[in-house]
């Protein structure tokens, strides 16, 4: 039973939720009302808190801080949801595996959070949550189907079909960093290594491509440029940067074609620091144009940007994952 | 109300359904009881009946013949379902487009059949129905997710996720004949033309590859061999046939990898006259082996064979499409 509100009657009657985005570098929380409006943000670096129990403790601190900030009682908190950067069993609430930065294996995250916080808790993969966020409150609100392409350091996809997340029977649908497309290597990679496609068009992969092909005669940019710097330079007609942008867009275009052919999903939302760059989106649209009679896709820039995961977590906590 | 049975009481009390497989060459019908057991088959060539209304008339003849054969009254027929070789809007019951052989455009097939036969009617794409058939009564009965790969003259996929067909927002999920994989051309094709991948590993595509590379010094097989003859010869160590089999299996392996990465579906059922060939399945398994830590898929030969579509139509008519 909800306790009688003490400070903000309108809000506490409806209740609040907290969305949580667990990253390898930062932990971010946001408190939202029952409409999904974010009221307060909270974040911390996770350098000393990467072990699951330490992370849960840090999350509890964040939750307490947010409720305090909003002058809300604990009883006002109705649910939380957390996104983790790894393969997540949504039914059992276990994070099966994350990347090396957190290094989690079979962590019962939902139970740990529920025990610590005493509120209903849901967990999911972070890219899935970003797709959910864009679908409910971002670039995909008009669509029943969308693919969210997360291009940051790496590359991944969150898939919404008929308004629901397609998670896969082993919780790892959308692992497109390993997709085999013309122009990327087609050799199997060692377990734990990033996929060949990710090594071409993920943010870190673009840097690697750049470093390998860097030649001061063909560019004014330094050898340690980032993907977004390379795309900026391409917009300013730097020839080597243009060639890297063109390669990235071609491979991304191929990836989008293949996703469309399998899913028949017409809307692609591009997110992540690299994926949101307008030069990349425009060049990819140019590459897709000759395919458009057969593959009529629409590319949209993420509307939620770096908030996509946390908004998705709020949606999940609010139960708006239909 | 079901009419009082006259001849087969147990059957007519439960009612019967008819599954229909519309092809560019043959029309096939099967009458089944309420458990999905096929009691009688009926088929005809469609050469003079390709126009939609003529086809519906031919279907009516088949339905009458089947009921007569089974000595069942019309009232015993509770529902029918038909699979068409094209893009099919399941909600409106309209076949949007088929291949050139039928040449249909926007045919309201469900309404035409319902008007002609007076029983509840459902329609779907034929490869989707084959996937449904294998999922309910064939090689995928244990699985909630599967991909049915139809490799006959052409190449297509039917996708089952969480026990349901994934049809796509424009009814053309699984159009994998256009998938872009390393080793197949990555140029856009003209509207209406088969995809580059289909032209490499569809039955007709394999024949084309064979004819192009045929050289009597490297094979004992004739230049007009079919895909299955080529696979037979490969099993008997014919060098050119082996090279074609190896290429087909490599590209099919790549296709399966990409489908797995998007859908995270571990079971692939291979159907169609070419897809069911054991030499192709074994060679594809061999190609997938190095990927198996990352892409742990299981290949199964279709259990229903050429009956897959019609069994799927029976399932659809019985309402067992959950």
Coordinates of C-alpha atoms in Angstrom, one line a residue:
Chain A
X1 CA 0.0 0.0 0.0
X2 CA 1.4 3.4 -0.8
X3 CA 2.1 5.4 2.3
X4 CA 0.4 8.8 2.8
X5 CA 2.5 11.4 1.0
X6 CA 4.3 14.0 3.1
X7 CA 5.7 16.6 0.7
X8 CA 4.6 16.3 -2.9
X9 CA 1.2 14.8 -2.8
X10 CA 0.5 14.7 -6.5
X11 CA 3.7 12.9 -7.2
X12 CA 3.8 10.4 -4.4
X13 CA 0.2 9.4 -5.0
X14 CA 1.3 8.3 -8.5
X15 CA 4.6 7.0 -7.3
X16 CA 8.0 7.3 -8.8
X17 CA 10.5 5.0 -10.5
X18 CA 14.3 5.1 -11.0
X19 CA 16.1 4.1 -14.2
X20 CA 19.7 2.9 -13.9
X21 CA 22.4 2.8 -16.5
X22 CA 25.4 0.7 -15.5
X23 CA 28.4 1.3 -17.6
X24 CA 32.0 0.2 -17.4
X25 CA 33.1 3.8 -16.5
X26 CA 30.0 5.6 -15.1
X27 CA 26.9 4.7 -13.2
X28 CA 23.9 6.9 -14.0
X29 CA 20.5 7.1 -12.3
X30 CA 17.4 9.2 -13.0
X31 CA 14.3 9.6 -10.9
X32 CA 11.1 9.9 -12.9
X33 CA 7.4 10.4 -12.1
X34 CA 4.7 8.1 -13.3
X35 CA 4.5 9.8 -16.7
X36 CA 8.2 9.1 -17.3
X37 CA 9.3 12.7 -16.8
X38 CA 12.8 12.8 -15.4
X39 CA 12.9 14.9 -12.3
X40 CA 16.5 14.4 -11.1
X41 CA 19.7 12.9 -12.3
X42 CA 22.6 11.3 -10.4
X43 CA 25.9 9.8 -11.6
X44 CA 29.2 8.5 -10.3
X45 CA 32.3 7.0 -11.6
X46 CA 32.5 3.2 -11.0
X47 CA 36.3 2.8 -10.9
X48 CA 36.3 1.4 -7.4
X49 CA 32.8 -0.2 -7.5
X50 CA 33.0 -2.6 -10.4
X51 CA 32.4 -5.7 -8.3
X52 CA 28.6 -6.5 -8.3
X53 CA 28.1 -6.0 -4.6
X54 CA 30.0 -2.7 -4.6
X55 CA 28.0 -1.6 -7.6
X56 CA 24.7 -2.4 -5.8
X57 CA 25.9 -0.4 -2.8
X58 CA 26.7 2.5 -5.0
X59 CA 23.3 2.2 -6.7
X60 CA 21.7 2.3 -3.2
X61 CA 23.6 5.5 -2.4
X62 CA 22.4 7.0 -5.7
X63 CA 18.8 6.0 -5.0
X64 CA 19.0 7.5 -1.5
X65 CA 20.5 10.7 -2.9
X66 CA 17.8 11.0 -5.5
X67 CA 14.9 10.5 -3.1
X68 CA 16.5 13.0 -0.7
X69 CA 17.0 15.5 -3.6
X70 CA 13.3 15.2 -4.5
X71 CA 12.3 15.2 -0.9
X72 CA 10.4 11.9 -1.4
X73 CA 9.9 9.1 1.1
X74 CA 11.1 5.6 0.2
X75 CA 7.5 4.4 -0.1
X76 CA 7.1 6.7 -3.1
X77 CA 9.6 4.6 -5.0
X78 CA 7.5 2.0 -6.8
X79 CA 10.0 0.2 -9.1
X80 CA 13.5 0.4 -10.5
X81 CA 15.0 -1.0 -13.7
X82 CA 18.7 -1.3 -14.6
X83 CA 20.5 -1.7 -17.9
X84 CA 23.8 -3.7 -17.9
X85 CA 26.3 -3.8 -20.7
X86 CA 26.1 -7.5 -21.3
X87 CA 24.0 -10.5 -22.0
X88 CA 21.1 -10.4 -19.6
X89 CA 18.6 -13.1 -18.8
X90 CA 15.5 -11.0 -18.3
X91 CA 13.4 -13.9 -16.8
X92 CA 15.8 -14.9 -14.1
X93 CA 17.3 -11.4 -13.6
X94 CA 20.8 -12.7 -14.1
X95 CA 23.6 -10.8 -16.0
X96 CA 25.2 -13.8 -17.8
X97 CA 28.3 -12.0 -19.0
X98 CA 29.6 -8.4 -19.5
X99 CA 32.6 -7.1 -21.4
X100 CA 36.0 -7.2 -19.7
X101 CA 35.6 -3.7 -18.1
X102 CA 33.1 -5.0 -15.6
X103 CA 34.0 -8.6 -16.0
X104 CA 30.8 -10.0 -14.5
X105 CA 29.7 -13.6 -14.9
X106 CA 26.3 -14.9 -13.8
X107 CA 25.5 -12.0 -11.5
X108 CA 22.0 -12.2 -10.0
X109 CA 21.6 -8.5 -10.4
X110 CA 17.9 -8.3 -10.0
X111 CA 17.9 -10.2 -6.7
X112 CA 20.8 -8.2 -5.4
X113 CA 19.1 -4.9 -6.2
X114 CA 15.7 -6.1 -4.9
X115 CA 17.3 -7.2 -1.6
X116 CA 19.1 -4.0 -1.2
X117 CA 16.3 -1.6 -2.2
X118 CA 13.1 -3.5 -1.4
X119 CA 11.3 -2.5 -4.6
X120 CA 10.3 -4.4 -7.7
X121 CA 13.2 -4.5 -10.0
X122 CA 13.8 -5.4 -13.7
X123 CA 17.0 -5.6 -15.6
X124 CA 17.9 -5.8 -19.3
X125 CA 20.7 -5.3 -21.7
X126 CA 21.6 -1.6 -22.1
X127 CA 21.2 -1.5 -25.9
X128 CA 17.8 -3.1 -25.6
X129 CA 16.8 -0.4 -23.1
X130 CA 18.0 2.3 -25.5
X131 CA 15.8 0.8 -28.2
X132 CA 12.9 0.7 -25.8
X133 CA 13.6 4.3 -24.8
X134 CA 13.6 5.5 -28.4
X135 CA 10.5 3.4 -29.2
X136 CA 8.5 4.8 -26.3
X137 CA 9.8 8.4 -25.9
X138 CA 12.2 9.1 -28.7
X139 CA 12.6 8.8 -32.5
X140 CA 10.5 5.7 -32.8
X141 CA 7.2 6.8 -31.1
X142 CA 5.2 6.4 -34.3
X143 CA 6.6 3.0 -35.2
X144 CA 5.8 -0.5 -34.1
X145 CA 9.1 -1.8 -35.4
X146 CA 12.5 -0.3 -35.1
X147 CA 16.2 -1.2 -34.9
X148 CA 18.3 0.9 -32.6
X149 CA 21.9 0.9 -33.8
X150 CA 24.3 1.8 -31.0
X151 CA 27.7 2.9 -32.4
X152 CA 29.9 4.1 -29.6
X153 CA 33.1 2.4 -28.7
X154 CA 31.6 -0.8 -30.1
X155 CA 28.6 -1.8 -32.2
X156 CA 25.3 -3.4 -31.2
X157 CA 21.6 -3.4 -32.1
X158 CA 18.4 -3.4 -30.1
X159 CA 15.4 -4.7 -32.0
X160 CA 11.7 -3.8 -31.5
X161 CA 9.1 -5.9 -33.3
X162 CA 5.4 -5.3 -32.9
X163 CA 6.2 -2.9 -30.1
X164 CA 8.2 -5.5 -28.1
X165 CA 11.9 -6.2 -27.6
X166 CA 13.2 -9.1 -29.6
X167 CA 15.7 -10.5 -27.1
X168 CA 16.6 -13.9 -28.7
X169 CA 16.3 -17.3 -27.2
X170 CA 19.7 -16.9 -25.5
X171 CA 19.3 -13.2 -24.8
X172 CA 21.7 -12.0 -27.4
X173 CA 19.7 -10.9 -30.4
X174 CA 21.3 -7.9 -32.3
X175 CA 24.9 -9.0 -31.8
X176 CA 25.7 -7.4 -35.1
X177 CA 29.4 -6.7 -34.4
X178 CA 30.0 -10.1 -35.8
X179 CA 27.9 -9.8 -38.9
X180 CA 29.5 -11.0 -42.1
X181 CA 29.3 -8.4 -44.8
X182 CA 31.2 -7.8 -48.0
X183 CA 34.2 -5.6 -47.3
X184 CA 34.9 -6.9 -43.8
X185 CA 36.9 -10.0 -42.9
X186 CA 35.0 -13.3 -42.9
X187 CA 37.2 -15.3 -40.6
X188 CA 36.0 -16.6 -37.2
X189 CA 37.3 -14.6 -34.3
X190 CA 38.5 -15.9 -30.9
X191 CA 36.0 -16.1 -28.1
X192 CA 35.9 -12.8 -26.3
X193 CA 37.3 -10.8 -29.2
X194 CA 35.2 -8.1 -30.9
X195 CA 33.7 -9.1 -34.2
X196 CA 35.3 -8.2 -37.5
X197 CA 32.5 -5.7 -38.4
X198 CA 32.8 -4.0 -35.0
X199 CA 36.5 -3.7 -35.7
X200 CA 35.7 -1.8 -38.9
X201 CA 32.8 0.4 -37.9
X202 CA 32.7 0.6 -34.1
X203 CA 34.3 3.8 -32.6
X204 CA 37.4 1.9 -31.5
X205 CA 37.5 0.1 -34.8
X206 CA 37.3 3.3 -36.8
X207 CA 40.3 4.6 -34.8
X208 CA 42.2 1.4 -35.6
X209 CA 41.4 1.7 -39.3
X210 CA 42.6 5.3 -39.2
X211 CA 45.8 4.5 -37.4
X212 CA 46.6 1.8 -39.8
X213 CA 46.0 3.9 -42.9
X214 CA 47.2 7.2 -41.5
X215 CA 49.7 9.0 -43.7
X216 CA 50.6 12.7 -43.1
X217 CA 50.6 13.3 -46.9
X218 CA 46.9 12.5 -47.1
X219 CA 45.5 14.2 -44.0
X220 CA 45.9 17.2 -41.8
X221 CA 44.5 15.3 -38.8
X222 CA 46.7 13.6 -36.2
X223 CA 47.2 9.8 -36.0
X224 CA 45.4 9.5 -32.7
X225 CA 42.1 11.2 -33.9
X226 CA 38.8 9.8 -32.7
X227 CA 36.0 8.6 -34.9
X228 CA 34.0 11.8 -34.5
X229 CA 37.1 13.9 -35.2
X230 CA 37.6 11.9 -38.4
X231 CA 34.0 12.4 -39.4
X232 CA 34.4 16.2 -38.7
X233 CA 37.5 16.3 -40.9
X234 CA 35.7 14.3 -43.6
X235 CA 33.0 17.0 -43.7
X236 CA 35.8 19.5 -44.2
X237 CA 37.0 17.5 -47.2
X238 CA 40.1 15.9 -45.6
X239 CA 40.8 13.1 -48.2
X240 CA 41.9 10.3 -45.8
X241 CA 39.1 11.1 -43.4
X242 CA 36.6 11.0 -46.3
X243 CA 37.8 7.6 -47.3
X244 CA 37.4 6.3 -43.8
X245 CA 33.9 7.8 -43.6
X246 CA 33.0 6.3 -46.9
X247 CA 34.1 2.9 -45.8
X248 CA 32.3 3.1 -42.5
X249 CA 29.1 4.2 -44.3
X250 CA 29.3 1.5 -46.9
X251 CA 29.7 -1.2 -44.3
X252 CA 27.0 0.3 -42.1
X253 CA 24.7 0.5 -45.1
X254 CA 25.4 -3.2 -45.8
X255 CA 24.6 -4.0 -42.1
X256 CA 21.3 -2.1 -42.3
X257 CA 20.4 -3.9 -45.6
X258 CA 20.9 -7.3 -43.9
X259 CA 18.9 -6.3 -40.8
X260 CA 16.1 -5.1 -43.0
X261 CA 16.0 -8.2 -45.1
X262 CA 15.8 -10.4 -42.0
X263 CA 13.3 -8.3 -40.0
X264 CA 11.6 -6.2 -42.6
X265 CA 11.9 -3.3 -40.3
X266 CA 11.8 0.1 -42.0
X267 CA 13.1 2.4 -39.3
X268 CA 16.6 2.5 -38.0
X269 CA 17.5 4.9 -35.2
X270 CA 21.2 5.7 -35.0
X271 CA 22.6 6.2 -31.5
X272 CA 25.9 6.3 -29.6
X273 CA 28.5 9.1 -29.9
X274 CA 29.7 7.8 -33.3
X275 CA 26.3 6.6 -34.7
X276 CA 24.7 10.0 -34.1
X277 CA 27.2 12.0 -36.2
X278 CA 25.4 13.7 -39.0
X279 CA 28.2 13.1 -41.5
X280 CA 27.9 9.3 -41.0
X281 CA 24.1 9.3 -41.2
X282 CA 24.2 11.4 -44.4
X283 CA 26.9 9.3 -46.1
X284 CA 25.1 6.0 -45.1
X285 CA 21.8 7.4 -46.6
X286 CA 23.7 8.1 -49.8
X287 CA 25.0 4.5 -49.9
X288 CA 21.6 3.1 -49.2
X289 CA 19.9 5.1 -52.0
X290 CA 20.6 2.7 -54.9
X291 CA 19.1 -0.1 -52.7
X292 CA 16.0 1.9 -51.8
X293 CA 13.5 0.3 -54.2
X294 CA 14.2 -3.1 -52.6
X295 CA 15.2 -1.8 -49.1
X296 CA 13.2 1.3 -48.3
X297 CA 14.6 2.1 -44.9
X298 CA 14.5 5.4 -43.0
X299 CA 17.4 6.4 -40.9
X300 CA 16.8 8.7 -37.9
X301 CA 19.2 10.2 -35.5
X302 CA 18.6 9.2 -31.9
X303 CA 16.4 11.8 -30.2
X304 CA 17.4 10.8 -26.7
X305 CA 21.1 10.7 -27.2
X306 CA 23.1 9.6 -24.2
X307 CA 19.8 9.4 -22.2
X308 CA 18.4 6.6 -24.4
X309 CA 19.4 3.8 -22.0
X310 CA 18.2 5.5 -18.9
X311 CA 14.9 6.5 -20.5
X312 CA 14.4 2.9 -21.6
X313 CA 15.1 1.8 -18.0
X314 CA 12.5 4.2 -16.8
X315 CA 10.0 2.8 -19.3
X316 CA 10.8 -0.7 -18.2
X317 CA 10.4 0.3 -14.5
X318 CA 7.0 1.9 -15.4
X319 CA 6.0 -1.3 -17.1
X320 CA 5.6 0.3 -20.5
X321 CA 7.4 -2.6 -22.1
X322 CA 4.2 -4.0 -23.6
Chain B
X1 CA -23.7 -25.8 -35.7
X2 CA -22.1 -29.0 -37.1
X3 CA -24.4 -31.1 -39.1
X4 CA -25.2 -34.6 -37.8
X5 CA -22.4 -36.8 -39.2
X6 CA -23.4 -39.4 -41.8
X7 CA -20.4 -41.6 -42.3
X8 CA -17.5 -40.8 -40.0
X9 CA -19.0 -39.7 -36.8
X10 CA -15.8 -39.2 -34.8
X11 CA -14.3 -37.0 -37.5
X12 CA -17.3 -34.9 -38.5
X13 CA -18.1 -34.1 -34.9
X14 CA -14.7 -32.6 -34.5
X15 CA -14.8 -31.0 -38.0
X16 CA -12.1 -30.9 -40.7
X17 CA -9.9 -28.3 -42.3
X18 CA -8.2 -28.1 -45.7
X19 CA -4.6 -26.8 -46.2
X20 CA -3.8 -25.4 -49.6
X21 CA -0.4 -24.8 -51.3
X22 CA -0.6 -22.6 -54.3
X23 CA 2.5 -22.9 -56.5
X24 CA 3.4 -21.5 -59.9
X25 CA 3.2 -25.0 -61.3
X26 CA 1.1 -27.1 -59.0
X27 CA -1.9 -26.6 -56.7
X28 CA -2.0 -29.0 -53.8
X29 CA -4.7 -29.5 -51.2
X30 CA -4.9 -31.8 -48.1
X31 CA -7.8 -32.6 -45.9
X32 CA -7.1 -33.0 -42.3
X33 CA -9.0 -33.8 -39.1
X34 CA -9.0 -31.7 -36.0
X35 CA -5.7 -33.2 -34.8
X36 CA -4.0 -32.1 -38.0
X37 CA -3.8 -35.7 -39.4
X38 CA -3.9 -35.6 -43.2
X39 CA -6.6 -37.9 -44.5
X40 CA -6.6 -37.2 -48.2
X41 CA -4.5 -35.3 -50.8
X42 CA -5.5 -33.6 -54.0
X43 CA -3.4 -31.9 -56.6
X44 CA -3.6 -30.4 -60.1
X45 CA -1.4 -28.5 -62.5
X46 CA -2.2 -24.8 -62.7
X47 CA -1.0 -24.1 -66.2
X48 CA -4.5 -22.9 -67.4
X49 CA -5.6 -21.6 -64.0
X50 CA -3.0 -19.0 -63.0
X51 CA -5.4 -16.0 -63.0
X52 CA -6.8 -15.5 -59.4
X53 CA -10.4 -16.3 -60.2
X54 CA -9.6 -19.4 -62.2
X55 CA -7.3 -20.5 -59.3
X56 CA -10.1 -20.1 -56.8
X57 CA -12.4 -22.1 -59.1
X58 CA -9.8 -24.9 -59.2
X59 CA -9.4 -24.8 -55.5
X60 CA -13.2 -25.2 -55.1
X61 CA -13.0 -28.2 -57.4
X62 CA -10.3 -29.6 -55.2
X63 CA -12.3 -29.0 -52.0
X64 CA -15.3 -30.7 -53.5
X65 CA -13.3 -33.7 -54.6
X66 CA -11.6 -34.0 -51.1
X67 CA -14.9 -33.9 -49.3
X68 CA -16.4 -36.3 -51.7
X69 CA -13.4 -38.6 -51.3
X70 CA -13.8 -38.5 -47.5
X71 CA -17.6 -38.8 -47.8
X72 CA -17.9 -35.7 -45.6
X73 CA -20.7 -33.1 -45.9
X74 CA -19.7 -29.4 -46.5
X75 CA -20.7 -28.5 -43.0
X76 CA -17.9 -30.7 -41.8
X77 CA -15.4 -28.2 -43.3
X78 CA -14.6 -25.7 -40.5
X79 CA -11.8 -23.7 -42.0
X80 CA -9.2 -23.5 -44.8
X81 CA -5.9 -21.8 -45.1
X82 CA -3.8 -21.2 -48.2
X83 CA -0.2 -20.4 -48.8
X84 CA 0.8 -18.2 -51.7
X85 CA 4.3 -17.8 -53.2
X86 CA 4.5 -14.1 -52.6
X87 CA 4.2 -11.1 -50.2
X88 CA 1.0 -11.6 -48.4
X89 CA -0.9 -9.2 -46.1
X90 CA -2.2 -11.6 -43.4
X91 CA -4.4 -8.9 -41.9
X92 CA -6.3 -7.9 -45.0
X93 CA -6.0 -11.3 -46.7
X94 CA -4.4 -9.7 -49.8
X95 CA -1.6 -11.2 -51.8
X96 CA 0.4 -8.1 -52.6
X97 CA 2.7 -9.5 -55.2
X98 CA 3.9 -12.9 -56.4
X99 CA 6.8 -13.9 -58.7
X100 CA 6.3 -13.7 -62.4
X101 CA 5.0 -17.2 -62.8
X102 CA 1.6 -16.3 -61.2
X103 CA 2.1 -12.6 -61.8
X104 CA -0.5 -11.6 -59.1
X105 CA -0.8 -8.1 -57.8
X106 CA -3.0 -7.1 -54.9
X107 CA -5.3 -10.1 -55.1
X108 CA -7.9 -10.3 -52.3
X109 CA -7.4 -14.0 -52.1
X110 CA -8.9 -14.5 -48.6
X111 CA -12.2 -12.8 -49.7
X112 CA -12.3 -14.7 -53.0
X113 CA -11.9 -18.0 -51.2
X114 CA -14.3 -17.2 -48.5
X115 CA -17.0 -16.1 -51.0
X116 CA -16.4 -19.2 -53.1
X117 CA -16.3 -21.7 -50.2
X118 CA -18.3 -20.1 -47.4
X119 CA -15.8 -21.1 -44.6
X120 CA -13.4 -19.1 -42.5
X121 CA -10.2 -18.6 -44.5
X122 CA -6.6 -17.6 -43.7
X123 CA -3.8 -16.9 -46.1
X124 CA 0.0 -16.5 -45.7
X125 CA 3.2 -16.6 -47.5
X126 CA 4.2 -20.2 -48.4
X127 CA 7.6 -20.1 -46.8
X128 CA 6.1 -18.8 -43.6
X129 CA 3.6 -21.7 -43.6
X130 CA 6.4 -24.2 -44.1
X131 CA 8.2 -22.7 -41.0
X132 CA 4.9 -22.9 -39.1
X133 CA 4.5 -26.6 -40.2
X134 CA 8.0 -27.5 -39.1
X135 CA 7.5 -25.7 -35.9
X136 CA 4.2 -27.4 -35.0
X137 CA 4.5 -30.8 -36.5
X138 CA 8.0 -31.2 -37.9
X139 CA 11.7 -30.7 -37.0
X140 CA 11.1 -27.8 -34.7
X141 CA 8.5 -29.1 -32.3
X142 CA 10.8 -28.8 -29.3
X143 CA 11.8 -25.2 -30.1
X144 CA 10.2 -21.8 -29.5
X145 CA 12.4 -20.2 -32.1
X146 CA 13.5 -21.5 -35.5
X147 CA 14.4 -20.3 -39.0
X148 CA 13.2 -22.4 -41.8
X149 CA 15.5 -22.0 -44.8
X150 CA 13.7 -22.8 -48.1
X151 CA 16.2 -23.6 -50.8
X152 CA 14.4 -24.8 -53.9
X153 CA 14.6 -22.9 -57.2
X154 CA 15.1 -19.8 -55.1
X155 CA 16.0 -18.9 -51.5
X156 CA 13.8 -17.7 -48.6
X157 CA 13.4 -17.9 -44.9
X158 CA 10.5 -18.3 -42.5
X159 CA 11.1 -17.1 -39.0
X160 CA 9.5 -18.2 -35.8
X161 CA 10.2 -16.2 -32.6
X162 CA 8.6 -17.1 -29.3
X163 CA 6.4 -19.6 -31.1
X164 CA 5.0 -17.0 -33.5
X165 CA 5.8 -16.1 -37.1
X166 CA 7.8 -12.9 -37.5
X167 CA 6.3 -11.5 -40.7
X168 CA 7.7 -8.0 -40.8
X169 CA 6.0 -4.7 -40.9
X170 CA 5.6 -4.9 -44.7
X171 CA 5.0 -8.7 -44.7
X172 CA 8.4 -9.5 -46.1
X173 CA 10.7 -10.6 -43.3
X174 CA 13.1 -13.3 -44.3
X175 CA 13.8 -12.0 -47.8
X176 CA 17.4 -13.4 -47.5
X177 CA 17.9 -13.9 -51.2
X178 CA 19.2 -10.3 -51.2
X179 CA 21.4 -10.6 -48.1
X180 CA 24.9 -9.2 -48.5
X181 CA 27.6 -11.6 -47.5
X182 CA 31.3 -11.9 -48.3
X183 CA 31.8 -13.8 -51.5
X184 CA 28.6 -12.7 -53.2
X185 CA 28.2 -9.5 -55.2
X186 CA 27.3 -6.4 -53.3
X187 CA 25.7 -4.3 -56.0
X188 CA 22.1 -3.4 -55.9
X189 CA 19.9 -5.4 -58.3
X190 CA 17.0 -4.2 -60.4
X191 CA 13.5 -4.3 -59.0
X192 CA 12.0 -7.7 -59.7
X193 CA 15.4 -9.4 -60.2
X194 CA 16.5 -12.1 -57.9
X195 CA 19.0 -11.2 -55.2
X196 CA 22.7 -11.7 -55.6
X197 CA 22.8 -14.4 -52.9
X198 CA 19.9 -16.3 -54.4
X199 CA 21.7 -16.2 -57.7
X200 CA 24.6 -18.0 -55.9
X201 CA 22.9 -20.5 -53.7
X202 CA 19.3 -20.9 -54.8
X203 CA 18.7 -24.0 -57.0
X204 CA 18.6 -22.0 -60.2
X205 CA 21.6 -19.9 -59.1
X206 CA 23.6 -23.1 -58.4
X207 CA 22.8 -24.2 -61.9
X208 CA 23.9 -20.9 -63.3
X209 CA 27.2 -21.1 -61.3
X210 CA 27.7 -24.6 -62.7
X211 CA 27.1 -23.7 -66.3
X212 CA 29.4 -20.7 -66.1
X213 CA 32.3 -22.8 -64.5
X214 CA 31.6 -26.0 -66.4
X215 CA 34.6 -27.6 -68.0
X216 CA 34.6 -31.2 -69.2
X217 CA 38.2 -31.6 -68.0
X218 CA 37.2 -31.0 -64.4
X219 CA 33.9 -32.9 -64.2
X220 CA 32.2 -36.0 -65.5
X221 CA 28.8 -34.4 -65.1
X222 CA 26.9 -32.7 -68.0
X223 CA 26.6 -28.9 -68.3
X224 CA 22.9 -28.9 -67.7
X225 CA 23.1 -30.7 -64.3
X226 CA 20.7 -29.7 -61.6
X227 CA 21.8 -28.6 -58.1
X228 CA 21.0 -31.9 -56.5
X229 CA 22.8 -33.8 -59.3
X230 CA 25.8 -31.5 -58.6
X231 CA 25.6 -32.3 -54.9
X232 CA 25.4 -36.0 -55.7
X233 CA 28.5 -35.8 -57.9
X234 CA 30.3 -33.9 -55.1
X235 CA 29.6 -36.7 -52.7
X236 CA 31.3 -38.9 -55.3
X237 CA 34.4 -36.7 -55.4
X238 CA 33.7 -34.9 -58.7
X239 CA 36.2 -32.0 -58.3
X240 CA 34.1 -29.2 -60.0
X241 CA 31.0 -30.4 -58.2
X242 CA 32.9 -30.3 -54.9
X243 CA 34.0 -26.8 -55.6
X244 CA 30.4 -25.7 -56.3
X245 CA 29.2 -27.5 -53.2
X246 CA 31.9 -25.9 -51.1
X247 CA 31.0 -22.4 -52.4
X248 CA 27.3 -23.0 -51.7
X249 CA 27.9 -24.2 -48.2
X250 CA 30.3 -21.4 -47.4
X251 CA 27.7 -18.7 -48.5
X252 CA 24.9 -20.6 -46.8
X253 CA 27.0 -20.8 -43.6
X254 CA 27.5 -17.0 -43.8
X255 CA 23.8 -16.5 -44.2
X256 CA 23.0 -18.6 -41.2
X257 CA 25.6 -16.7 -39.1
X258 CA 24.0 -13.4 -40.0
X259 CA 20.5 -14.7 -39.3
X260 CA 21.7 -16.0 -35.9
X261 CA 23.4 -12.8 -35.0
X262 CA 20.3 -10.7 -35.6
X263 CA 17.7 -13.1 -34.2
X264 CA 19.8 -15.2 -31.7
X265 CA 17.9 -18.2 -33.0
X266 CA 19.8 -21.5 -32.5
X267 CA 17.7 -23.8 -34.7
X268 CA 17.8 -23.8 -38.5
X269 CA 15.6 -26.2 -40.4
X270 CA 16.7 -26.8 -44.0
X271 CA 13.9 -27.4 -46.5
X272 CA 13.3 -27.4 -50.2
X273 CA 14.6 -29.9 -52.8
X274 CA 18.1 -28.3 -52.7
X275 CA 18.2 -27.4 -49.0
X276 CA 17.4 -30.9 -47.8
X277 CA 20.3 -32.5 -49.6
X278 CA 22.5 -34.2 -47.0
X279 CA 25.7 -33.3 -48.8
X280 CA 24.8 -29.6 -48.5
X281 CA 23.8 -29.8 -44.8
X282 CA 27.0 -31.7 -43.9
X283 CA 29.3 -29.3 -45.8
X284 CA 27.5 -26.3 -44.2
X285 CA 27.9 -27.8 -40.8
X286 CA 31.6 -28.2 -41.5
X287 CA 31.9 -24.5 -42.5
X288 CA 30.0 -23.4 -39.4
X289 CA 32.2 -25.4 -37.0
X290 CA 34.9 -22.8 -36.5
X291 CA 32.2 -20.2 -35.7
X292 CA 30.4 -22.5 -33.2
X293 CA 31.7 -20.9 -30.0
X294 CA 30.2 -17.6 -31.0
X295 CA 27.4 -19.0 -33.2
X296 CA 26.2 -22.2 -31.7
X297 CA 23.6 -23.2 -34.3
X298 CA 22.0 -26.5 -34.9
X299 CA 21.0 -27.5 -38.5
X300 CA 18.2 -29.9 -39.0
X301 CA 16.8 -31.4 -42.2
X302 CA 13.2 -30.6 -42.8
X303 CA 11.0 -33.5 -41.4
X304 CA 8.0 -32.6 -43.5
X305 CA 9.8 -32.2 -46.8
X306 CA 7.5 -31.1 -49.6
X307 CA 4.6 -31.3 -47.2
X308 CA 5.9 -28.5 -45.0
X309 CA 3.8 -25.7 -46.6
X310 CA 0.6 -27.8 -46.6
X311 CA 1.0 -28.9 -43.0
X312 CA 1.6 -25.3 -42.1
X313 CA -1.6 -24.3 -43.9
X314 CA -3.4 -27.0 -41.9
X315 CA -1.9 -25.6 -38.7
X316 CA -3.0 -22.1 -39.7
X317 CA -6.5 -23.4 -40.5
X318 CA -6.7 -25.2 -37.2
X319 CA -5.7 -21.9 -35.4
X320 CA -2.6 -23.4 -34.0
X321 CA -0.6 -20.3 -35.0
X322 CA -0.4 -19.1 -31.5

